[in-house]
Short mmCIF file of C-alpha atoms and ligand atoms in Angstrom, two decimals:
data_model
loop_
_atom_site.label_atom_id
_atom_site.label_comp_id
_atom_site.label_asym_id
_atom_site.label_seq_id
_atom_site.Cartn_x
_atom_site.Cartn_y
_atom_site.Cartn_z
CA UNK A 33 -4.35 9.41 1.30
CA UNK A 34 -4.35 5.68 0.54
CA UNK A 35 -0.52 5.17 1.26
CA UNK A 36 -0.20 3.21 5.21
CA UNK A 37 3.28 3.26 5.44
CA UNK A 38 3.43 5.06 9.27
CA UNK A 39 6.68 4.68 9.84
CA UNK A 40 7.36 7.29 6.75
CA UNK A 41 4.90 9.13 7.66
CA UNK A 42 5.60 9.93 11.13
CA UNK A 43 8.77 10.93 9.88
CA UNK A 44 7.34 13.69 7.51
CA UNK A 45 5.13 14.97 10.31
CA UNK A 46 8.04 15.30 12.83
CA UNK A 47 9.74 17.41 9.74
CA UNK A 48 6.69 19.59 9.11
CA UNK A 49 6.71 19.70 12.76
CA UNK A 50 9.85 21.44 13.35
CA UNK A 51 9.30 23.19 10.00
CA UNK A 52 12.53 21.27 8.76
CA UNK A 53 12.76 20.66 5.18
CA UNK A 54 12.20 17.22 3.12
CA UNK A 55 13.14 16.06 0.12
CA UNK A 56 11.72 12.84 -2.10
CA UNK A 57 8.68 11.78 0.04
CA UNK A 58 6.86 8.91 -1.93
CA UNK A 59 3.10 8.21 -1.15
CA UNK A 60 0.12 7.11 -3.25
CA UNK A 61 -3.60 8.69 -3.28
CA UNK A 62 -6.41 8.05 -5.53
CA UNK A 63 -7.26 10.75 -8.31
CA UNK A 64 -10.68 11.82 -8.77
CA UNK A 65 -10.94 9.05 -11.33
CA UNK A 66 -10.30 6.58 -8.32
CA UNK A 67 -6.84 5.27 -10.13
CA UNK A 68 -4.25 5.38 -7.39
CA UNK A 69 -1.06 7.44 -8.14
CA UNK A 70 1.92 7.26 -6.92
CA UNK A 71 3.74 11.16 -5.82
CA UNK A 72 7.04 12.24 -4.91
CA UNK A 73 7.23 15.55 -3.21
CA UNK A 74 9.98 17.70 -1.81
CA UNK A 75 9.27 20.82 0.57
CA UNK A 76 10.97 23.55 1.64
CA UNK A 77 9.57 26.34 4.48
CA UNK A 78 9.70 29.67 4.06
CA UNK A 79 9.61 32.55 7.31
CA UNK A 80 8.97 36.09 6.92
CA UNK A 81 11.38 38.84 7.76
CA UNK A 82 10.97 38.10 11.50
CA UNK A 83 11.83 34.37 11.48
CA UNK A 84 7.90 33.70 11.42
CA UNK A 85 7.23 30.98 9.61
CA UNK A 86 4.79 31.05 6.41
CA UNK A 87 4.36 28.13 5.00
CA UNK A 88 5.98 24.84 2.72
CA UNK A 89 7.08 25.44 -0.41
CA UNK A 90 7.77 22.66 -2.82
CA UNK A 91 7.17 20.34 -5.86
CA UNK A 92 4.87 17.15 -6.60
CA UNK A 93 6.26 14.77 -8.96
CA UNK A 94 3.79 12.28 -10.70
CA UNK A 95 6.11 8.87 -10.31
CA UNK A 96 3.09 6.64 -11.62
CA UNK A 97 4.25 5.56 -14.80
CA UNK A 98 8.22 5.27 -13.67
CA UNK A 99 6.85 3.11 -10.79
CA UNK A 100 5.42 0.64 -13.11
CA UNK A 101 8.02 0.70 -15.94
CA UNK A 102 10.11 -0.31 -13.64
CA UNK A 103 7.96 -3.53 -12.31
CA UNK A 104 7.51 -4.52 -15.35
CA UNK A 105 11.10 -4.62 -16.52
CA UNK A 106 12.65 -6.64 -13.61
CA UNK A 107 9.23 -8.74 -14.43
CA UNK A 108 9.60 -9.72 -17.93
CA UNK A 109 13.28 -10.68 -17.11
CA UNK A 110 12.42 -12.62 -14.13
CA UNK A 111 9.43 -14.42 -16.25
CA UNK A 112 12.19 -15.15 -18.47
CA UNK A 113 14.48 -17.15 -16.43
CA UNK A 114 11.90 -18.46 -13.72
CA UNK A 115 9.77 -19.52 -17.19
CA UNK A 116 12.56 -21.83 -18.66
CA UNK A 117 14.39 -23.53 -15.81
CA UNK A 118 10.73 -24.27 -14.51
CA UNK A 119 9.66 -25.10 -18.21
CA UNK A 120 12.29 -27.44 -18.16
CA UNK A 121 12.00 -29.63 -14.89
CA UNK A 122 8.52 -29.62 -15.57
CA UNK A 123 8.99 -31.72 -19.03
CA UNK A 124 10.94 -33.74 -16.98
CA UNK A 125 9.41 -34.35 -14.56
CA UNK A 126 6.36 -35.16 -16.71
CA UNK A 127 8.41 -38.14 -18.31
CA UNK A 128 10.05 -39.38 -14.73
CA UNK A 129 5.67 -39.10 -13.74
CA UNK A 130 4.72 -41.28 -16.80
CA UNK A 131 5.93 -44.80 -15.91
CA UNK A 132 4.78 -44.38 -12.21
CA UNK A 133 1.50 -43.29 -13.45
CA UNK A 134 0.84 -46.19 -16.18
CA UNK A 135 2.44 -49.09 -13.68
CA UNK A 136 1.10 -48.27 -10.39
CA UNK A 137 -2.41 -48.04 -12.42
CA UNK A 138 -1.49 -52.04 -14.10
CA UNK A 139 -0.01 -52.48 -10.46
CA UNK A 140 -3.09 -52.12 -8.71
CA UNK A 141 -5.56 -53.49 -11.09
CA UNK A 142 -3.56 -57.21 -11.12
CA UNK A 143 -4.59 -56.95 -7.11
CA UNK A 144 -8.22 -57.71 -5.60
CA UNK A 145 -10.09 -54.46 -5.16
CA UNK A 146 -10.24 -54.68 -1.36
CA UNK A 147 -6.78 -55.56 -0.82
CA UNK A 148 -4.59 -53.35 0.99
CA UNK A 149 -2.12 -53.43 -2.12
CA UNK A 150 -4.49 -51.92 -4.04
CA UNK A 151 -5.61 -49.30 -2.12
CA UNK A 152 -1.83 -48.43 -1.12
CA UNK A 153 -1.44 -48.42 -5.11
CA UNK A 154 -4.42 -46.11 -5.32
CA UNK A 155 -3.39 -43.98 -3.32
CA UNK A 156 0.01 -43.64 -4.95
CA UNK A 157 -1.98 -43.24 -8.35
CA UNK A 158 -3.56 -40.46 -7.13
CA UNK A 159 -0.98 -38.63 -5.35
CA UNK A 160 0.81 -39.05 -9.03
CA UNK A 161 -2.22 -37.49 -10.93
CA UNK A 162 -1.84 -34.55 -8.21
CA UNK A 163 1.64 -33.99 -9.52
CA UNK A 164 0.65 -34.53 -12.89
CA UNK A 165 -1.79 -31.42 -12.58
CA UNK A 166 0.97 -29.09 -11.26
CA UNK A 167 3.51 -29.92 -13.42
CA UNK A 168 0.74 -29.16 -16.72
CA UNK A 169 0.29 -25.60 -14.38
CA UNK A 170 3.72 -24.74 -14.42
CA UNK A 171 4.19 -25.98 -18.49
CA UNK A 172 1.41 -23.03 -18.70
CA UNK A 173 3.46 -20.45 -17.36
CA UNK A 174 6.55 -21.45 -19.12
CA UNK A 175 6.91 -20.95 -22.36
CA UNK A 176 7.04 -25.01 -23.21
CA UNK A 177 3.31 -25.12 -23.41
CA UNK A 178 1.79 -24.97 -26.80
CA UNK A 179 -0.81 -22.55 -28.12
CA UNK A 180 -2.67 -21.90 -31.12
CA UNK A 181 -3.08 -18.72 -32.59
CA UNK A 182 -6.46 -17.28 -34.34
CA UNK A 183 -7.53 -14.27 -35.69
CA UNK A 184 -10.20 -13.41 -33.26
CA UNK A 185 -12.85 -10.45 -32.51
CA UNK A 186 -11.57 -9.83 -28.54
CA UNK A 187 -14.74 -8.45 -27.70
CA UNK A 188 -16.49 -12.36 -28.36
CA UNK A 189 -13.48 -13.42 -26.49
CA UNK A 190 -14.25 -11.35 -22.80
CA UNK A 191 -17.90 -11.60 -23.80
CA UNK A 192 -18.37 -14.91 -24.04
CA UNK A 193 -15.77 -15.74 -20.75
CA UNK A 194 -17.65 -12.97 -19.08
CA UNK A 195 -20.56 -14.94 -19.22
CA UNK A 196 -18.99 -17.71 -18.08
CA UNK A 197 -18.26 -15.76 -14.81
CA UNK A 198 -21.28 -14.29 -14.35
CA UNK A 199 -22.97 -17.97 -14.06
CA UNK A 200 -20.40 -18.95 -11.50
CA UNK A 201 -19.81 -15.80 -9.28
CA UNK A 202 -20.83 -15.44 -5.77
CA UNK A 203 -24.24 -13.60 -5.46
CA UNK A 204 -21.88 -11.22 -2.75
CA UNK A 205 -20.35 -9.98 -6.01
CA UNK A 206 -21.48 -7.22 -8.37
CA UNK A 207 -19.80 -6.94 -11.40
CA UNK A 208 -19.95 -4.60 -13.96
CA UNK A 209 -19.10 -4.92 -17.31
CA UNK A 210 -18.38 -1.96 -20.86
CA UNK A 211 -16.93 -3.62 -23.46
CA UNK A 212 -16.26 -1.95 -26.47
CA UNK A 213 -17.66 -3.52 -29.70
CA UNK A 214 -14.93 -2.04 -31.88
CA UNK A 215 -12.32 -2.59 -29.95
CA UNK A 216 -10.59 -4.86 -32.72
CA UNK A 217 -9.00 -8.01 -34.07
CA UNK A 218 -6.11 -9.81 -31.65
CA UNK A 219 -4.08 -12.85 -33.07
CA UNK A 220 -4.43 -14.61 -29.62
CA UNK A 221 -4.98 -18.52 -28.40
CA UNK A 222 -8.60 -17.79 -27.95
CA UNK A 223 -8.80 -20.38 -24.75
CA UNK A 224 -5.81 -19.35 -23.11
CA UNK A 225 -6.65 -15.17 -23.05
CA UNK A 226 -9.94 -16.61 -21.84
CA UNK A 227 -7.52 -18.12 -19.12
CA UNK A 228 -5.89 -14.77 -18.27
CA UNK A 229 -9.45 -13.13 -17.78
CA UNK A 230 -10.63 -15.79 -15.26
CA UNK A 231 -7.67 -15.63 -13.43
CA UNK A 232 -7.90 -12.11 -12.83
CA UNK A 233 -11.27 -12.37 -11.66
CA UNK A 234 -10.78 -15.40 -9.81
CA UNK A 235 -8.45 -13.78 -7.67
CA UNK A 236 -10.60 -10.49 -6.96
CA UNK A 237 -13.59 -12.92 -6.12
CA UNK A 238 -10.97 -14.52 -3.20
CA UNK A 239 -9.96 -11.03 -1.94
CA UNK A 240 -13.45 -10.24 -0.92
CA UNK A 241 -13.62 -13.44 1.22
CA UNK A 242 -17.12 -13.64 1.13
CA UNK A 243 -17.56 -9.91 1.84
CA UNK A 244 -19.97 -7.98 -0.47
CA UNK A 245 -17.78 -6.29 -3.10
CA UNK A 246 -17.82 -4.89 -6.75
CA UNK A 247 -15.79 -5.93 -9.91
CA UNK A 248 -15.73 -3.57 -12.90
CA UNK A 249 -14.46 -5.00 -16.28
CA UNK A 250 -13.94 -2.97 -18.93
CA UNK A 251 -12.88 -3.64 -22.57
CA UNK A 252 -11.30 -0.97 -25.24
CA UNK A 253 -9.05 0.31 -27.76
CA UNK A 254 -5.74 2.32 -26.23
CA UNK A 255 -3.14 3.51 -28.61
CA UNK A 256 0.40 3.22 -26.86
CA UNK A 257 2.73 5.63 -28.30
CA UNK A 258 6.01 7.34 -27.25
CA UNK A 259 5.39 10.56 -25.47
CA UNK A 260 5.42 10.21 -21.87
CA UNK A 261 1.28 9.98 -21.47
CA UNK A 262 0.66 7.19 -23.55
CA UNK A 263 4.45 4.87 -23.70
CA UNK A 264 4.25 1.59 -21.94
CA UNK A 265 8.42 0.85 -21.84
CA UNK A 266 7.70 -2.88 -22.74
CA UNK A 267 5.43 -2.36 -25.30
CA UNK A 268 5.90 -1.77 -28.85
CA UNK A 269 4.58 1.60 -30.57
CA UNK A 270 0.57 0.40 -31.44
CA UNK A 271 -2.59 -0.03 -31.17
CA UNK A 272 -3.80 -2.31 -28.24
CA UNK A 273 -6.85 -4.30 -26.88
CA UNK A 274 -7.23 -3.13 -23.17
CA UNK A 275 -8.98 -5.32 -21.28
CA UNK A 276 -9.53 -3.80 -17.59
CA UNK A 277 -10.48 -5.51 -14.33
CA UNK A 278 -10.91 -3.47 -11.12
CA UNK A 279 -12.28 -4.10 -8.04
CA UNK A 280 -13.25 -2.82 -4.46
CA UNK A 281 -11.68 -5.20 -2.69
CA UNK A 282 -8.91 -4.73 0.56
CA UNK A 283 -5.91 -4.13 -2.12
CA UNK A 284 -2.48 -5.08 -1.81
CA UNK A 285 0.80 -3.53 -0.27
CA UNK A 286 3.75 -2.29 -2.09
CA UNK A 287 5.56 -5.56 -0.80
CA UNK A 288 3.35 -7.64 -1.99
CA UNK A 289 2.38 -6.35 -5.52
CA UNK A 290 5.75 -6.33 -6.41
CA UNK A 291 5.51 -9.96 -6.35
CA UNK A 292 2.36 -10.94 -7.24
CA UNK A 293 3.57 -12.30 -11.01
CA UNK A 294 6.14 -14.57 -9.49
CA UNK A 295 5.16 -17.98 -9.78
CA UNK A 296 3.99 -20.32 -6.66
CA UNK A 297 3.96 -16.39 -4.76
CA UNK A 298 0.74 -16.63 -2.86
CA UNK A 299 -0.83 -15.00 0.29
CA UNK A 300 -3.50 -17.84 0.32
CA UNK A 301 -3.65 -20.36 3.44
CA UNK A 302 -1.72 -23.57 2.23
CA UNK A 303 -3.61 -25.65 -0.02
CA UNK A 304 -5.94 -22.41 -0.86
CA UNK A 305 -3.94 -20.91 -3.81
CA UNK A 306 -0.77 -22.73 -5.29
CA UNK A 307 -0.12 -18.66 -6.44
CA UNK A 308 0.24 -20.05 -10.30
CA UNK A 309 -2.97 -18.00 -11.20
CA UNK A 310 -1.19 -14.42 -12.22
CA UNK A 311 2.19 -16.05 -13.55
CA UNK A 312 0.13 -18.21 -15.77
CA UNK A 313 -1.55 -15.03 -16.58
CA UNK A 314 1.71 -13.18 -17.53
CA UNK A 315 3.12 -15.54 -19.12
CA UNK A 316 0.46 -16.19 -21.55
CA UNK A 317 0.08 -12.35 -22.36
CA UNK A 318 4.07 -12.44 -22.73
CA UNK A 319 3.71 -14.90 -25.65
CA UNK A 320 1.36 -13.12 -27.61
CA UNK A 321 2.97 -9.28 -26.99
CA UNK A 322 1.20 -7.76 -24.54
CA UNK A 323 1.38 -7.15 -20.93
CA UNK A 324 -0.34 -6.84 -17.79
CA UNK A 325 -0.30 -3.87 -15.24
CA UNK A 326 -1.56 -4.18 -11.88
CA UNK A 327 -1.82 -1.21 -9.57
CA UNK A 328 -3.01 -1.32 -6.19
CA UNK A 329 -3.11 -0.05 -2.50
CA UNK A 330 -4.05 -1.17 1.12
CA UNK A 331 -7.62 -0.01 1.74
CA UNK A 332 -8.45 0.73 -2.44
CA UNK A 333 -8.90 -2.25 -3.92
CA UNK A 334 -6.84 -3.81 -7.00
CA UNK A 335 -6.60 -2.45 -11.03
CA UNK A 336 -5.48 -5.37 -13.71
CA UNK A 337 -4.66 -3.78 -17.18
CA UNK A 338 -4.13 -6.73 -19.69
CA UNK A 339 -2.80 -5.07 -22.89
CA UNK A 340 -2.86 -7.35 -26.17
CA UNK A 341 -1.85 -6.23 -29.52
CA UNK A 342 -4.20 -5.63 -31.92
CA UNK A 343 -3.58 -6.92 -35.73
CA UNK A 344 -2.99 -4.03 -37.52
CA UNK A 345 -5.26 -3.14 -40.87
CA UNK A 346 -8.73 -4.49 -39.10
CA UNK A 347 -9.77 -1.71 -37.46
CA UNK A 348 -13.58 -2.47 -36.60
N1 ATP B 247 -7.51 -8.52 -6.72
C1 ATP B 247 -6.63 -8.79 -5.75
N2 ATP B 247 -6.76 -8.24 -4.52
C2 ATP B 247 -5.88 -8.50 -3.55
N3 ATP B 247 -4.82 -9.34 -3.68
C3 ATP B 247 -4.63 -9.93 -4.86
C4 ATP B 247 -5.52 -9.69 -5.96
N4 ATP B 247 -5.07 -10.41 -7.02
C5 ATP B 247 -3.98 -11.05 -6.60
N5 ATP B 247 -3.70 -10.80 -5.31
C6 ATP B 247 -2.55 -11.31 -4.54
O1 ATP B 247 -1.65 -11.94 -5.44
C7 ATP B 247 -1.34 -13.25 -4.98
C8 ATP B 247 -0.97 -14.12 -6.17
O2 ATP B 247 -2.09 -14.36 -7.00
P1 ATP B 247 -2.11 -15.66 -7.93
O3 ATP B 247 -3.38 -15.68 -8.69
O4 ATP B 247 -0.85 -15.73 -8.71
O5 ATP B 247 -2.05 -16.85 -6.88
P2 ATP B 247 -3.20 -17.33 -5.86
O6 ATP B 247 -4.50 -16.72 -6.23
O7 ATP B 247 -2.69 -17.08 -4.50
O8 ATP B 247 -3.23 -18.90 -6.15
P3 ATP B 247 -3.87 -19.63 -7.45
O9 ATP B 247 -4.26 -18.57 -8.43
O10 ATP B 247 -2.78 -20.49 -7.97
O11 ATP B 247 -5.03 -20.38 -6.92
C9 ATP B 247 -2.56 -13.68 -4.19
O12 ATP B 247 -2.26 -14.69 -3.26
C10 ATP B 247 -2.95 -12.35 -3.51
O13 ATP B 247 -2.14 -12.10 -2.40
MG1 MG B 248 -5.22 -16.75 -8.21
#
């Protein structure tokens, strides 16, 4: 049982208690696979002739799939909006940042290096830079940033950012790695689905807070159709690179997953995490079709599945 809500589950107990019946109990365990899923049960019990009782009767529900469908509808809309009015005071904001920038730079450079006016202009040249950098994070995550697209093998994509991660992480972290060969061509901006990866990672690294911990990142093919097994509601009917990053780290709560894509949301002490990391992430996987999953529980750990489409025709 990975599920910690005790509140709810109190309440079941006191039901099963006085053998009263229940209806639509929600709660999440891992599968022998270790993927969490999410169940929705309803119980009945049942007594002999003589009022004895017997046992429960009921029915499991597997709500997995629903539960994330739904995420990742409110998500995309909420990407939408939050990516355009922040798109556009960023731009703004960039121009209104320009003449500050250039002038307080000419500013302080007219006055004697140990003067207090240039210092005081320093400092307002830096604090400008500062602003600079966030408004160029938030142009990521909206759709105003540019990007280049490329024909690329995904595999050299995660391979060669993988080892990019693997010279920078902690030695407190294992990771893992299976990446498919074959998994196929993606018409992706090669730097910025490099981006998504480290971000992902970046954020499982920070969750283990210097505890030891484990990171497994997979890469392969997954066909999304339309039967209930293998439809992704968001996606289109296809073949898709999956690119999968799962860790062992203290996972997240219901609350909190459901906003982890929302930009500046962050559970970071303040100046830690500005919480841009998985927005940018979503956003750039947005633009080029795809979409990211993220499952989780308190106690489990966290699973990232970054879907991309794959161009169709290349199929090695
Ligand atoms: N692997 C994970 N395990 C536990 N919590 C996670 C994991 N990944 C993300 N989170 C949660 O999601 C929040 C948002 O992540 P996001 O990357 O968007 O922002 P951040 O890491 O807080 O800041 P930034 O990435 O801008 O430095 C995190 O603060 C954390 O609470
Ligand atoms: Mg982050």
């Amino acid at each position: 049982m990975v599920d910690k809500d005790e509140a709810a589950w109190k309440v079941l107990q006191d039901d099963l208690d006085n053998r009263r019946p229940f209806r639509n109990f929600e709660y999440c365990r891992k599968d022998k696979d270790g993927e969490i899923r999410y169940k929705r049960v309803t119980g009945k019990p049942f007594f002999d002739r003589g009022g004895v009782f017997l046992g429960y009767r009921g029915y499991t529900t597997d709500i997995t799939e629903s539960r994330r469908t739904e995420h990742e509808f409110t998500q995309r809309n909420k990407m939408e909006s939050l990516g355009s009015l922040a798109g556009g005071i960023a731009h703004n904001l960039n121009n209104t940042l320009q003449p500050i920038m250039i002038l307080s730079q000419m500013t302080r450079d007219a006055f004697p290096a140990d003067s207090d006016e240039h210092q005081n202009l320093q400092l307002i040249n830096q604090a400008c830079a500062r602003a600079k950098e966030l408004v160029e994070r938030i142009l990521a995550f909206s759709r105003e940033s540019s990007y280049q697209l490329r024909k690329v093998d995904i595999y050299e994509i995660v391979r060669e950012e993988l080892e990019l991660i693997l010279s920078i992480v902690p030695t407190n972290i294992t990771i893992r790695s299976r990446l498919s060969k074959k998994t196929g061509i993606v018409d992706v901006d090669p730097i910025q689905t490099q981006t998504v990866l480290m971000n992902i990672v970046a954020n499982a690294i920070d969750a283990f807070e210097g505890k030891p911990g484990r990171i497994r990142i997979s890469l392969s093919r997954a066909r999304v159709g339309s039967s209930s097994e293998t439809a992704i509601a968001t996606l289109k009917k296809g073949d898709y690179a999956k690119l999968t990053v799962a860790d062992n780290g203290p996972g997240m709560d219901e609350k909190t997953l459901r906003r982890i894509f929302d930009p500046f949301f962050t559970t970071k002490q303040p100046g830690k995490g500005t919480g841009l990391g998985l927005s940018t992430a979503i956003g750039i996987v947005y633009k080029h079709g795809g979409t990211i999953r993220a499952i989780s529980a308190p106690g489990e750990g966290a699973t990232f599945e970054v879907f991309l489409p794959l161009v169709q025709g290349k199929d090695s």
